[in-house]
JSON list of C-alpha atoms in Angstrom, two decimals:
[
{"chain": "A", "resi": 1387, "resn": "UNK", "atom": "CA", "xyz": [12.88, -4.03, -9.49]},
{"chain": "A", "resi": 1388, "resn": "UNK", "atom": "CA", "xyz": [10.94, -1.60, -7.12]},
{"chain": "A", "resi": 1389, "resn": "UNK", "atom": "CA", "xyz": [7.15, -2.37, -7.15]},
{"chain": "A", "resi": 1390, "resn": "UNK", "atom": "CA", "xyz": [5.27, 0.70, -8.57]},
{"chain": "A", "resi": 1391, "resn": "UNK", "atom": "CA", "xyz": [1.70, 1.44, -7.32]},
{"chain": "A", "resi": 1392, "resn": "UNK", "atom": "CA", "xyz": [-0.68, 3.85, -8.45]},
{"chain": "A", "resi": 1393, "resn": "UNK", "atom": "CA", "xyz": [-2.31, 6.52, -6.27]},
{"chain": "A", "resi": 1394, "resn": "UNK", "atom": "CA", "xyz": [-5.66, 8.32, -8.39]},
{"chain": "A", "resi": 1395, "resn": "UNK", "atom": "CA", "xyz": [-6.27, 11.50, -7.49]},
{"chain": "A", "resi": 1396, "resn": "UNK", "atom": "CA", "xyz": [-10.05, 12.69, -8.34]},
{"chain": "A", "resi": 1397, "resn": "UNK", "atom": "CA", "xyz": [-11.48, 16.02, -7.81]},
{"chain": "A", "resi": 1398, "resn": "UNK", "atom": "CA", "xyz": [-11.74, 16.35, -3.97]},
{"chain": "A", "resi": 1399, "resn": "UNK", "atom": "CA", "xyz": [-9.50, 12.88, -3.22]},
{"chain": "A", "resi": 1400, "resn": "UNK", "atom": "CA", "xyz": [-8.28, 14.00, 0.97]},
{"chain": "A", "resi": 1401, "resn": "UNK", "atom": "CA", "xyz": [-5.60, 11.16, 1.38]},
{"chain": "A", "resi": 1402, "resn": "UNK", "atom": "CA", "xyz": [-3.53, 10.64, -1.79]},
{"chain": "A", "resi": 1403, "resn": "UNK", "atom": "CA", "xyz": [-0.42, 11.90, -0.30]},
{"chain": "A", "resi": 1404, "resn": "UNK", "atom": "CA", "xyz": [-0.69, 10.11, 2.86]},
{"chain": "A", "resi": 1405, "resn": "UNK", "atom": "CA", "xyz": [-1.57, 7.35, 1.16]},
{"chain": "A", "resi": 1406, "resn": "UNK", "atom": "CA", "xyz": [1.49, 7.58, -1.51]},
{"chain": "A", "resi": 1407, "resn": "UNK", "atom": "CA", "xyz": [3.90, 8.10, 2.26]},
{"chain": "A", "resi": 1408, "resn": "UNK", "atom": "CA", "xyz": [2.36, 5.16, 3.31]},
{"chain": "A", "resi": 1409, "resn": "UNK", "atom": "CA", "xyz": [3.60, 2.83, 0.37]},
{"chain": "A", "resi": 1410, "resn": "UNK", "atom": "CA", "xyz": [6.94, 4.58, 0.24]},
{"chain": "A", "resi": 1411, "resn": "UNK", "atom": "CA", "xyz": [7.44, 3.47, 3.75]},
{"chain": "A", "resi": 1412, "resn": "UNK", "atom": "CA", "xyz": [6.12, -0.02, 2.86]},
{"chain": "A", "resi": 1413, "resn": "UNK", "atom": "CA", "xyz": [9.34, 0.13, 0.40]},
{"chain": "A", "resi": 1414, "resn": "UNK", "atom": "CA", "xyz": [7.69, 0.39, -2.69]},
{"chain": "A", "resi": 1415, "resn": "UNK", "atom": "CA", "xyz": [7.08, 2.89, -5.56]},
{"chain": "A", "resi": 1416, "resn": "UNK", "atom": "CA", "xyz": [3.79, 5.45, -5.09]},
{"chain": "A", "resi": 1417, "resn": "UNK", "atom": "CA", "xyz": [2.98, 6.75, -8.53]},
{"chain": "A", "resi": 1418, "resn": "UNK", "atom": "CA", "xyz": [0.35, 9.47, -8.81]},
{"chain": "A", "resi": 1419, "resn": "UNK", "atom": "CA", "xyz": [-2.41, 8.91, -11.17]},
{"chain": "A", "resi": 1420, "resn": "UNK", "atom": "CA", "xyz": [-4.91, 11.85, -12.36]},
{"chain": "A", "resi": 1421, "resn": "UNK", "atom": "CA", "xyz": [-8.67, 10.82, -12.61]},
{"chain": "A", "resi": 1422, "resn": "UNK", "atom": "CA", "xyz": [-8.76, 12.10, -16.48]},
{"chain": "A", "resi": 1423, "resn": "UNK", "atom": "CA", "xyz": [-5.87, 9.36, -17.67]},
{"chain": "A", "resi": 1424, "resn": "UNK", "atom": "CA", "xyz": [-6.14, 6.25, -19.02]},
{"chain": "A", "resi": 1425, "resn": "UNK", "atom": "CA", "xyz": [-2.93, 5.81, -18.99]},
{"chain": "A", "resi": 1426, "resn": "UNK", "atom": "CA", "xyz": [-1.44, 3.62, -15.37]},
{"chain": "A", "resi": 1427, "resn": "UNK", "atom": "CA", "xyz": [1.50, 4.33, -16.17]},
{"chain": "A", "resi": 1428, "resn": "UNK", "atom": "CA", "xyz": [2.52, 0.47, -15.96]},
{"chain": "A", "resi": 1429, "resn": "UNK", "atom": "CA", "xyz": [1.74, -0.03, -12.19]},
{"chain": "A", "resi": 1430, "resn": "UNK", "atom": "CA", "xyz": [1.88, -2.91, -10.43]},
{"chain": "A", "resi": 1431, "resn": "UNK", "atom": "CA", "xyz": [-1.05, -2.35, -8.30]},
{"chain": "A", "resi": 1432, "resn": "UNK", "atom": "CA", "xyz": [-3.94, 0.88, -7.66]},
{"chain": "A", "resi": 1433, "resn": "UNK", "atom": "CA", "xyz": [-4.94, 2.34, -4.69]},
{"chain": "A", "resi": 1434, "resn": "UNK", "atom": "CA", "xyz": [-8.28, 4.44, -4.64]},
{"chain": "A", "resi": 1435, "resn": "UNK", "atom": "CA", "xyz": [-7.81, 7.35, -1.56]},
{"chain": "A", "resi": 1436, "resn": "UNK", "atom": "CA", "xyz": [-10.08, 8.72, 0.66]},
{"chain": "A", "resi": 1437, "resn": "UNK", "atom": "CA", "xyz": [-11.46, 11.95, 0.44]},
{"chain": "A", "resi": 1438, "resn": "UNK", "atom": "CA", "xyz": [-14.80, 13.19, -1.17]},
{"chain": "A", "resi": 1439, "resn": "UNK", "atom": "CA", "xyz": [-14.40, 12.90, -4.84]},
{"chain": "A", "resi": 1440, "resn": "UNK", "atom": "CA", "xyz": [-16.88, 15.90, -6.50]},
{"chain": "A", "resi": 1441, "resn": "UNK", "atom": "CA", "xyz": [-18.01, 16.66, -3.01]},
{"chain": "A", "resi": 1442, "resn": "UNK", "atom": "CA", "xyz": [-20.05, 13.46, -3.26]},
{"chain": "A", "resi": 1443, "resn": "UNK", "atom": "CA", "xyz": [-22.88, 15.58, -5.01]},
{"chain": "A", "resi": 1444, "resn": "UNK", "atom": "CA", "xyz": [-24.76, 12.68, -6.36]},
{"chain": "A", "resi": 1445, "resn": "UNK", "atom": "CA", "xyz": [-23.78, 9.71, -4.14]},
{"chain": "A", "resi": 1446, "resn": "UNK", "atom": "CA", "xyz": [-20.39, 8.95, -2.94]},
{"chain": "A", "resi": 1447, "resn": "UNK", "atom": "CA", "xyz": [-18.08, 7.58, -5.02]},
{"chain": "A", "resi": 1448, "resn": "UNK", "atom": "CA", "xyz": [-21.04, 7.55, -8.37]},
{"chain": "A", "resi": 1449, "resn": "UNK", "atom": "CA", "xyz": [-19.54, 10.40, -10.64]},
{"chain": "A", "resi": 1450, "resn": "UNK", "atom": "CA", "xyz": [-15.72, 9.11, -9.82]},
{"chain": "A", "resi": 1451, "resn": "UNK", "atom": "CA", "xyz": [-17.04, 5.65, -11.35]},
{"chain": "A", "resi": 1452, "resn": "UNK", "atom": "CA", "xyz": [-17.26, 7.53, -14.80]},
{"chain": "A", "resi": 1453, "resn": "UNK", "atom": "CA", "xyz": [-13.99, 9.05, -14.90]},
{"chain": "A", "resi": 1454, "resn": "UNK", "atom": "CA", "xyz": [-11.19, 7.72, -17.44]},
{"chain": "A", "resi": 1455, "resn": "UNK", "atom": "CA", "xyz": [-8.82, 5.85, -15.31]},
{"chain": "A", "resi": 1456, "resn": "UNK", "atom": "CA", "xyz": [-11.30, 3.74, -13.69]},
{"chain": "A", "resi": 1457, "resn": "UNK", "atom": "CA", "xyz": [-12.31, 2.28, -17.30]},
{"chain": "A", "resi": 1458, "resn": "UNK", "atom": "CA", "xyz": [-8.37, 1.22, -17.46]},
{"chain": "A", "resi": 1459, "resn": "UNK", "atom": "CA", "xyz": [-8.39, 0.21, -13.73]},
{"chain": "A", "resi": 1460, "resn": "UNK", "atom": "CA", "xyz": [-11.61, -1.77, -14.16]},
{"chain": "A", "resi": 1461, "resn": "UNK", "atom": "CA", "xyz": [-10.21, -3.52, -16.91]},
{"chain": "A", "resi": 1462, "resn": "UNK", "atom": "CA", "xyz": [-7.38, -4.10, -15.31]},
{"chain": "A", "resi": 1463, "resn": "UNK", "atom": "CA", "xyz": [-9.00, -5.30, -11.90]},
{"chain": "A", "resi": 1464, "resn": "UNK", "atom": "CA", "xyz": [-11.11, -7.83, -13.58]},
{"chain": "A", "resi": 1465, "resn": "UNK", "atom": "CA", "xyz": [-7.23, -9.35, -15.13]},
{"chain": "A", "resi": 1466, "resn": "UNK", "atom": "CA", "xyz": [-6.07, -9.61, -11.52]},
{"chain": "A", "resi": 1467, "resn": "UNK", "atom": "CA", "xyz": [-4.61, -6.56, -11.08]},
{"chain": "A", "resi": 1468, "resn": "UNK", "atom": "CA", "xyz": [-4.48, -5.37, -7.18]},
{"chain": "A", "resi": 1469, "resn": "UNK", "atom": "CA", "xyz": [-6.88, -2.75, -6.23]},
{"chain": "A", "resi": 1470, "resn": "UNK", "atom": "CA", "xyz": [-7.54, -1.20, -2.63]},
{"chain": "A", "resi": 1471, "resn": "UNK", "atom": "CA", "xyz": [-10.10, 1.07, -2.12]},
{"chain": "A", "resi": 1472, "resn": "UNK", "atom": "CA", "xyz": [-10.22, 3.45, 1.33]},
{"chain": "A", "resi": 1473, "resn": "UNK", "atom": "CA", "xyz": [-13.16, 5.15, 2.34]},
{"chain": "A", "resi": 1474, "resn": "UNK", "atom": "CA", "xyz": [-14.37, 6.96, -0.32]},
{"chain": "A", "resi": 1475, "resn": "UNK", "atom": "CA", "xyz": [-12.25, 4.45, -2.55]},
{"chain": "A", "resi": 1476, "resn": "UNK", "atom": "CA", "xyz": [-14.16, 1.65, -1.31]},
{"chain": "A", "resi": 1477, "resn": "UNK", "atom": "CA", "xyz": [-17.51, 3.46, -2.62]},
{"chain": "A", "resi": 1478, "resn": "UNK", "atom": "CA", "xyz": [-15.57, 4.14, -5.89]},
{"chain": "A", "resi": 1479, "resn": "UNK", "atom": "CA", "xyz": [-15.39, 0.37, -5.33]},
{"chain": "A", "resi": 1480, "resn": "UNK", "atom": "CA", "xyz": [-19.38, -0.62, -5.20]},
{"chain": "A", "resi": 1481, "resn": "UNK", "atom": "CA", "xyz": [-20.25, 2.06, -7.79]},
{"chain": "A", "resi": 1482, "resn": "UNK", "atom": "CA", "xyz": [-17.98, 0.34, -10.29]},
{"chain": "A", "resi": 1483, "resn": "UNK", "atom": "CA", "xyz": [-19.59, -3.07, -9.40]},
{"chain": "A", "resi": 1484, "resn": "UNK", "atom": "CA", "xyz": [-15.93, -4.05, -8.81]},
{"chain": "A", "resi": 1485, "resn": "UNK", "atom": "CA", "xyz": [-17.32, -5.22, -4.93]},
{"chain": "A", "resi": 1486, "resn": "UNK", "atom": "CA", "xyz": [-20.67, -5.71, -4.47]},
{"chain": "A", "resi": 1487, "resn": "UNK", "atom": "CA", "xyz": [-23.35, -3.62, -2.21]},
{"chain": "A", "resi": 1488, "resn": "UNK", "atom": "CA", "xyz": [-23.22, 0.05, -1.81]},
{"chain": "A", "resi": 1489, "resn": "UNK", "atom": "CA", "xyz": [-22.56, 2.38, 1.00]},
{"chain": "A", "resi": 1490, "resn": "UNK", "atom": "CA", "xyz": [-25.05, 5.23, 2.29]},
{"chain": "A", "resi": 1491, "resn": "UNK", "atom": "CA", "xyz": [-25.12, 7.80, 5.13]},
{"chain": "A", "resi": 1492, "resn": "UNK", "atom": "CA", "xyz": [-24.17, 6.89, 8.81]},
{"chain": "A", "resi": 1493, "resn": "UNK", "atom": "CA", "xyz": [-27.61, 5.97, 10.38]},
{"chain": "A", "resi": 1494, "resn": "UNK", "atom": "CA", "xyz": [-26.68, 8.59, 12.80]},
{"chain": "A", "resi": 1495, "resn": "UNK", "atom": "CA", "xyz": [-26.71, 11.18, 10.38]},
{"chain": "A", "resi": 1496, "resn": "UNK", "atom": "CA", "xyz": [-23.42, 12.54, 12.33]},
{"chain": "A", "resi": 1497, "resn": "UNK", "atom": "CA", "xyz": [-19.95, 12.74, 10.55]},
{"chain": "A", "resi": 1498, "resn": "UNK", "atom": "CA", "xyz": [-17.34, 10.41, 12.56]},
{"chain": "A", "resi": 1499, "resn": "UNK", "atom": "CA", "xyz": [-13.64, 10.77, 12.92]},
{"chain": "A", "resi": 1500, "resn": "UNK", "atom": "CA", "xyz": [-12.28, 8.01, 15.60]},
{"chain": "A", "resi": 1501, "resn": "UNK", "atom": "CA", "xyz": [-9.92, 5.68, 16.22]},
{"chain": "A", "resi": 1502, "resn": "UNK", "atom": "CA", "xyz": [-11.99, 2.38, 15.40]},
{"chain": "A", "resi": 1503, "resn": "UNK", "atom": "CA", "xyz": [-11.05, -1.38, 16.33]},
{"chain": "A", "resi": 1504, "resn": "UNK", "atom": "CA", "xyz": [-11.53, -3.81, 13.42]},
{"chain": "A", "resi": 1505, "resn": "UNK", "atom": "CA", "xyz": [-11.18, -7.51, 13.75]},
{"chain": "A", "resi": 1506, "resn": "UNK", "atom": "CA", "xyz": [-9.17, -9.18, 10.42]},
{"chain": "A", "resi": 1507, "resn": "UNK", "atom": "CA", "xyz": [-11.83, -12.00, 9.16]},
{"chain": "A", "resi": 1508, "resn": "UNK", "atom": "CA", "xyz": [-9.70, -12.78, 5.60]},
{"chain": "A", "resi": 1509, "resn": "UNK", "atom": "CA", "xyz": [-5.65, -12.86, 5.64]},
{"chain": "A", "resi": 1510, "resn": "UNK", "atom": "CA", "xyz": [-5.70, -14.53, 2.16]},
{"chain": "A", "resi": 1511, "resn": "UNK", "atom": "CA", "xyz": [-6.11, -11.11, -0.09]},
{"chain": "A", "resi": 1512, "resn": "UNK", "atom": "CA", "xyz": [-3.35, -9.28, -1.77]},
{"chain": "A", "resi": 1513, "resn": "UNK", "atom": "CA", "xyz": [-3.97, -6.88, 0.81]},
{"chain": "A", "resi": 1514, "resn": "UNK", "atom": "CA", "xyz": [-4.42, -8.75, 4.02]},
{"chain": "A", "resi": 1515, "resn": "UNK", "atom": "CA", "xyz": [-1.93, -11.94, 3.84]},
{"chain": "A", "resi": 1516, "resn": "UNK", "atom": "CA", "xyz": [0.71, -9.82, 6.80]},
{"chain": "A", "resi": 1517, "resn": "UNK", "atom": "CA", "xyz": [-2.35, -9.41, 9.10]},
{"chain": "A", "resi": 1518, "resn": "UNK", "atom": "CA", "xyz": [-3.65, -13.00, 10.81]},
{"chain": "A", "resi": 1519, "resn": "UNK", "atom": "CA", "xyz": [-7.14, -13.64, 10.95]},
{"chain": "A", "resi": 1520, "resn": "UNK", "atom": "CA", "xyz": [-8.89, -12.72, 14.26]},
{"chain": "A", "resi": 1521, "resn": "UNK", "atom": "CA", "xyz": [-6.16, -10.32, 14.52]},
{"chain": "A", "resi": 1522, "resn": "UNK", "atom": "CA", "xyz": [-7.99, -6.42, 16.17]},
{"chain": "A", "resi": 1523, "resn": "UNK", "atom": "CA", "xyz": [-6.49, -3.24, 15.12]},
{"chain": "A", "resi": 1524, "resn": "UNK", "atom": "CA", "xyz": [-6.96, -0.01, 15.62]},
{"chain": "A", "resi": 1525, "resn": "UNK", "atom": "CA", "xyz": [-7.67, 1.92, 12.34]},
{"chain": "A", "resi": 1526, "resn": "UNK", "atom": "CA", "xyz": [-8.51, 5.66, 12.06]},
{"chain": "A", "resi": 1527, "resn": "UNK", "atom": "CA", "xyz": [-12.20, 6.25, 10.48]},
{"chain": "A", "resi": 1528, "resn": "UNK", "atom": "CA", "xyz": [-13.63, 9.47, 9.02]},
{"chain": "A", "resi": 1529, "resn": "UNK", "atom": "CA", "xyz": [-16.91, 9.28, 7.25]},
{"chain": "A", "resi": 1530, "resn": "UNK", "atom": "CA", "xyz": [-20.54, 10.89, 6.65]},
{"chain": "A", "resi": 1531, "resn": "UNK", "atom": "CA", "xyz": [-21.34, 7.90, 4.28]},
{"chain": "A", "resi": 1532, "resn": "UNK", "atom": "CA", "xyz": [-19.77, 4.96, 5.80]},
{"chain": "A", "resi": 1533, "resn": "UNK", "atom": "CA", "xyz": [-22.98, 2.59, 5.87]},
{"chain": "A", "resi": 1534, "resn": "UNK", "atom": "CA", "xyz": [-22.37, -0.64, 4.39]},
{"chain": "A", "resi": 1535, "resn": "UNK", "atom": "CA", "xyz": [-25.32, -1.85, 2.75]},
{"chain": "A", "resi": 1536, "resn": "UNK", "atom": "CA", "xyz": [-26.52, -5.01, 0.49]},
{"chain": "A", "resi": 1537, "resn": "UNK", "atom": "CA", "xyz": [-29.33, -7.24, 0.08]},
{"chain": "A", "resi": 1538, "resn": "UNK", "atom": "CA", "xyz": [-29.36, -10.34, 2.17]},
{"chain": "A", "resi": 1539, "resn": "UNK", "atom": "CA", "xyz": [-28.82, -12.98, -0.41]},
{"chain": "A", "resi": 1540, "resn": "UNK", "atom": "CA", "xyz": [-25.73, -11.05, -0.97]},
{"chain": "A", "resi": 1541, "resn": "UNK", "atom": "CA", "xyz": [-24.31, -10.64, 2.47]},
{"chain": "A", "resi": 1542, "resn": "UNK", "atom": "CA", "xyz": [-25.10, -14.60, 3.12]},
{"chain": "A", "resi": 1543, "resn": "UNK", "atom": "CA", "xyz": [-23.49, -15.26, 0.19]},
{"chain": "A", "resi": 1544, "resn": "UNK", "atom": "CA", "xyz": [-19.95, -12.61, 1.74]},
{"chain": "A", "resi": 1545, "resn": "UNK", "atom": "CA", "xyz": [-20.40, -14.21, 4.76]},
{"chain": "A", "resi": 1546, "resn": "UNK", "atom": "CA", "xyz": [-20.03, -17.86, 3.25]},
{"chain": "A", "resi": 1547, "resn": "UNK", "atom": "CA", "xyz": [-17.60, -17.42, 0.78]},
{"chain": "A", "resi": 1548, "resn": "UNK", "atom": "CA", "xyz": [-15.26, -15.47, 3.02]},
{"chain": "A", "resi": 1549, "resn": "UNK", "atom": "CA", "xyz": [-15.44, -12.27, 1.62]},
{"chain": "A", "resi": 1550, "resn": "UNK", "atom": "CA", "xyz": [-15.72, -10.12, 4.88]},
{"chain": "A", "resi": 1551, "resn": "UNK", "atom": "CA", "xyz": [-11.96, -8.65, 5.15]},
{"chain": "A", "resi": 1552, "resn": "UNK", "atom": "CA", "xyz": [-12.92, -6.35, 8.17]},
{"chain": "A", "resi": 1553, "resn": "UNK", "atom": "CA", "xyz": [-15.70, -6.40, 11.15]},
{"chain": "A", "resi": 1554, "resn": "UNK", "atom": "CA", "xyz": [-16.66, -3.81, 13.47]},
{"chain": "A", "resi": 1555, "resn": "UNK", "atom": "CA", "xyz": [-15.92, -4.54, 17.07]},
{"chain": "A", "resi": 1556, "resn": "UNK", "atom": "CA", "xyz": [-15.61, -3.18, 20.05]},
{"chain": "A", "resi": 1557, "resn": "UNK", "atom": "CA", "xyz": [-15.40, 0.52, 20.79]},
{"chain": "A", "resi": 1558, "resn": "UNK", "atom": "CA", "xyz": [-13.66, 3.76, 19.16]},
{"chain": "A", "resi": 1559, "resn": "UNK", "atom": "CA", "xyz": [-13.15, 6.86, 20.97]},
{"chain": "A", "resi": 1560, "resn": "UNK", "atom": "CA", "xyz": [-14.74, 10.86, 20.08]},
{"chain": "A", "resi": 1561, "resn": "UNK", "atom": "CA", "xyz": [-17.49, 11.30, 17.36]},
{"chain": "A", "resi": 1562, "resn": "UNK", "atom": "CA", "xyz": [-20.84, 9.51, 17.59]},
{"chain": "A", "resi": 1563, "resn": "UNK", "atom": "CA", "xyz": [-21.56, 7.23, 18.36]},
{"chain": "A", "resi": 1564, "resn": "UNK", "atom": "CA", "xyz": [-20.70, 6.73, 21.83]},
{"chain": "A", "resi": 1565, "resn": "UNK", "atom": "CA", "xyz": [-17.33, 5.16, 22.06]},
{"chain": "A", "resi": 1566, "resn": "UNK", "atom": "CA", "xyz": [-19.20, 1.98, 23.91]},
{"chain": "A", "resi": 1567, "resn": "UNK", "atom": "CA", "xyz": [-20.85, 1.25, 20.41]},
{"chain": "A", "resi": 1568, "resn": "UNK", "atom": "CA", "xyz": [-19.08, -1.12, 18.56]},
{"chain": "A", "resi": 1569, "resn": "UNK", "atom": "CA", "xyz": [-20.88, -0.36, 14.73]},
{"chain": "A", "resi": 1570, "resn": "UNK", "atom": "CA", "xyz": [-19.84, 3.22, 13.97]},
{"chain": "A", "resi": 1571, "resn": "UNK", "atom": "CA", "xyz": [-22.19, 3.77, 10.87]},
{"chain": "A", "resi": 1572, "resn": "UNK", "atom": "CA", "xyz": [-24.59, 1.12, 11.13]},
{"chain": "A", "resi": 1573, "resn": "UNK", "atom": "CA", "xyz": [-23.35, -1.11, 8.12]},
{"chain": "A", "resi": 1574, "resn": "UNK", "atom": "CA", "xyz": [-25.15, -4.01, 8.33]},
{"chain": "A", "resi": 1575, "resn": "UNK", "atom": "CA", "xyz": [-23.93, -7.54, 9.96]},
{"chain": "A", "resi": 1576, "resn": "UNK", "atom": "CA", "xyz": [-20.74, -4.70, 11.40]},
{"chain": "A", "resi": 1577, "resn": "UNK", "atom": "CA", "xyz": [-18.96, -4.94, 7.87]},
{"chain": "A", "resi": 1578, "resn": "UNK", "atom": "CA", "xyz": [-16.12, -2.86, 7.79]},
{"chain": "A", "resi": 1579, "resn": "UNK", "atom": "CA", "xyz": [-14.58, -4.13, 3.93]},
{"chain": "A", "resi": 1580, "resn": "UNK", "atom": "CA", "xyz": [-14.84, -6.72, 2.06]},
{"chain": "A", "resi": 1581, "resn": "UNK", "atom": "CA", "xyz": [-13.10, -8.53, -1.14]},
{"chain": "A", "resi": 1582, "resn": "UNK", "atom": "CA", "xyz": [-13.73, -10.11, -4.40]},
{"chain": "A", "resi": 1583, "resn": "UNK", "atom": "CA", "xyz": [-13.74, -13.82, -4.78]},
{"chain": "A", "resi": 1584, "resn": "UNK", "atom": "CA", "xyz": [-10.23, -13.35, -6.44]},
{"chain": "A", "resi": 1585, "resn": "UNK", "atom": "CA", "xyz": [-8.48, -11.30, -3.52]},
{"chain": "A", "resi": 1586, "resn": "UNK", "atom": "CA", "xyz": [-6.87, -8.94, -5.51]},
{"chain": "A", "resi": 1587, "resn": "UNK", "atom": "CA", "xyz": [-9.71, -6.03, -4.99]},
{"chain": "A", "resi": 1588, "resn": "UNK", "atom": "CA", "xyz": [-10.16, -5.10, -1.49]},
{"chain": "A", "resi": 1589, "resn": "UNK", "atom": "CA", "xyz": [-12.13, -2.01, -0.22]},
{"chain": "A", "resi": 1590, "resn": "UNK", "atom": "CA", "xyz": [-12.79, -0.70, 3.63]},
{"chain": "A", "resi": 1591, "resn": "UNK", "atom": "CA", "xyz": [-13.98, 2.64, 5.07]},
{"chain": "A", "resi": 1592, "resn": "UNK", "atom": "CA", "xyz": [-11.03, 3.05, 8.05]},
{"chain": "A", "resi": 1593, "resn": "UNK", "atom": "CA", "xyz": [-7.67, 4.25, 6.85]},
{"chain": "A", "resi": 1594, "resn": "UNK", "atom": "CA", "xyz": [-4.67, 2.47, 7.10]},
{"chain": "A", "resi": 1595, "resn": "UNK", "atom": "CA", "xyz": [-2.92, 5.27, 5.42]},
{"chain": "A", "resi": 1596, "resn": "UNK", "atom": "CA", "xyz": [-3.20, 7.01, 8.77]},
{"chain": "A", "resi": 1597, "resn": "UNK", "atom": "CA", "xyz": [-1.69, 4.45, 11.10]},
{"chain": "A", "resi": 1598, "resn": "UNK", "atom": "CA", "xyz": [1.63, 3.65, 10.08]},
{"chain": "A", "resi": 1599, "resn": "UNK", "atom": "CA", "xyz": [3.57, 5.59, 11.77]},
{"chain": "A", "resi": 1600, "resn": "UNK", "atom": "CA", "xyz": [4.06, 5.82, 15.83]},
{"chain": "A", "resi": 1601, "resn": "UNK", "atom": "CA", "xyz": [4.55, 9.60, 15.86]},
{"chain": "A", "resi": 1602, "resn": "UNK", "atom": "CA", "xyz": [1.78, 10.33, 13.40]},
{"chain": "A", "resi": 1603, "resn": "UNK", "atom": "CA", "xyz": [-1.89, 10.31, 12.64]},
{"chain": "A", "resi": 1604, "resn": "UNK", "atom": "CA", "xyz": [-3.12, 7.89, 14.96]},
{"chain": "A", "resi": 1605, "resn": "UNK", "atom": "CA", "xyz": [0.23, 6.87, 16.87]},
{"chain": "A", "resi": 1606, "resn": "UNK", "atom": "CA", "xyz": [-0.33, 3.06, 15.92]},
{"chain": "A", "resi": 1607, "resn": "UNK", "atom": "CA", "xyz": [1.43, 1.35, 12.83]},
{"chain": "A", "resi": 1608, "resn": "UNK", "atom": "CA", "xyz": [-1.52, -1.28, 12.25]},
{"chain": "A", "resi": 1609, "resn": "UNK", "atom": "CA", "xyz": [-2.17, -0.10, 8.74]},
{"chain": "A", "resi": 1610, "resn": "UNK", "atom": "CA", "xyz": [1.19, -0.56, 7.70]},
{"chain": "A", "resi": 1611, "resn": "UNK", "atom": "CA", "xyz": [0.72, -4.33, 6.83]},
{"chain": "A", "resi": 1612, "resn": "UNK", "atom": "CA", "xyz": [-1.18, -3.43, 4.06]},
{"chain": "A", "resi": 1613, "resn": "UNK", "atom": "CA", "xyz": [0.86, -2.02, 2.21]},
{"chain": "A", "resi": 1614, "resn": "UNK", "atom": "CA", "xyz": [3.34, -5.05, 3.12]},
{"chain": "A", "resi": 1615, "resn": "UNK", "atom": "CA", "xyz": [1.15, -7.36, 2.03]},
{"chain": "A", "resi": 1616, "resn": "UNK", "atom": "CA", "xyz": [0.93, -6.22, -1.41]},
{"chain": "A", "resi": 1617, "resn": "UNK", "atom": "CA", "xyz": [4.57, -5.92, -1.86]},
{"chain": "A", "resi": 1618, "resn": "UNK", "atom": "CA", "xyz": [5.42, -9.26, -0.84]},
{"chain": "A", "resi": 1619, "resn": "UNK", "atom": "CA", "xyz": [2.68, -9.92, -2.82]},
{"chain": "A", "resi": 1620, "resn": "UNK", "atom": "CA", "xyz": [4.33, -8.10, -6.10]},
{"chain": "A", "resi": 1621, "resn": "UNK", "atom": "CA", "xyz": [7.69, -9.69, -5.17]},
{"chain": "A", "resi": 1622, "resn": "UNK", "atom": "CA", "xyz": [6.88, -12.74, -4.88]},
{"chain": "A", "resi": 1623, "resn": "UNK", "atom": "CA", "xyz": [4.31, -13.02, -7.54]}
]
């Protein structure tokens, strides 16, 4: 049986139909969800999309918390269920206390759109396991709000457990700020995502969506693995 992931579309979602090519080319099922259903249709797994859901009037990702599906999706996190969250999925993410911290404006007040290296810090999720740890790729990143911020009892407690997925590192190219800067946004200790203790609920601000082809979006294939990582996961689970 073909695995069968969700894709929620919300009011001003950017990347739900890249992100539904993505998992077709992973080999699985995308299955479009609408913000106002309950209803997941019986997926296997969720993926929250980039974009800027209600224009990010009050604070990204915060009115996107209250809609219908994520009551269903929230529930169904918390039972294991496999939930990735890009970009403005990944604030959906904090505002539904489904990840901890929040994320706020770039710290250089300047939109950014750039090819951005990442280093892999956890391989174990249901999103990471075909990536190796201390592997670098090279993600695309587009974000005004892209600051990843928490209290430091919190990231101590990330940085112990082994809850950073994704570190800043080295340089991207275009946007601010300069390409030689390795922290894009300014999130703090160069967190890029992070996971919950289980693995199943993974969020980041770069989009894999856009890098798994060679001959589009960014020309690279590194996001591609995760979307093979959570179908190996759902086959072999």
């Amino acid at each position: 049986m073909t695995a069968r992931i969700g894709v929620v579309t919300f009011p001003g979602s950017l990347d739900d139909r890249d992100t539904q090519r993505a998992i077709r080319l992973a080999g699985a099922e995308p299955v479009a969800l609408w913000h106002k259903d309950k209803d997941l249709k019986q997926v296997d797994a969720v993926v929250l999309p980039g974009g800027f859901s209600y224009g990010d009037y009050l604070r990204a990702g915060a009115i996107s918390r209250f809609s219908p599906v994520m009551g269903t999706v929230i529930e169904q996190a918390k039972s294991g269920m496999p939930v990735l969250g890009i970009c403005n999925g990944f604030q959906v993410l904090t505002e539904a206390h489904l990840l901890p911290g929040a994320m706020l404006g770039n710290n250089h007040l300047h939109f950014i759109c750039r090819d951005q290296k990442l280093r892999v810090e956890n391989a174990e999720t249901s999103w990471t396991a075909d990536y190796a740890v201390g592997q670098e790729i090279h993600i695309p990143l587009k974000n005004m709000d892209g600051r990843y911020v928490a209290d430091e009892h919190t990231l101590d407690m990330l940085e112990a457990e082994g809850l950073v997925a994704f570190r800043y590192v080295g340089g991207g190219s275009g946007g601010y700020p300069p390409s030689e800067h390795s922290n894009p946004n300014g999130s703090l200790r160069d967190i890029a995502g992070i996971t919950n203790a289980a693995g199943n609920v993974v969020g980041l601000m770069p989009h894999p969506e856009h890098a798994v082809e060679p001959l589009v979006g960014s020309g690279r294939t590194d996001g591609l693995p995760f979307f093979t990582s959570i179908l190996k996961k759902l086959v072999n689970a």
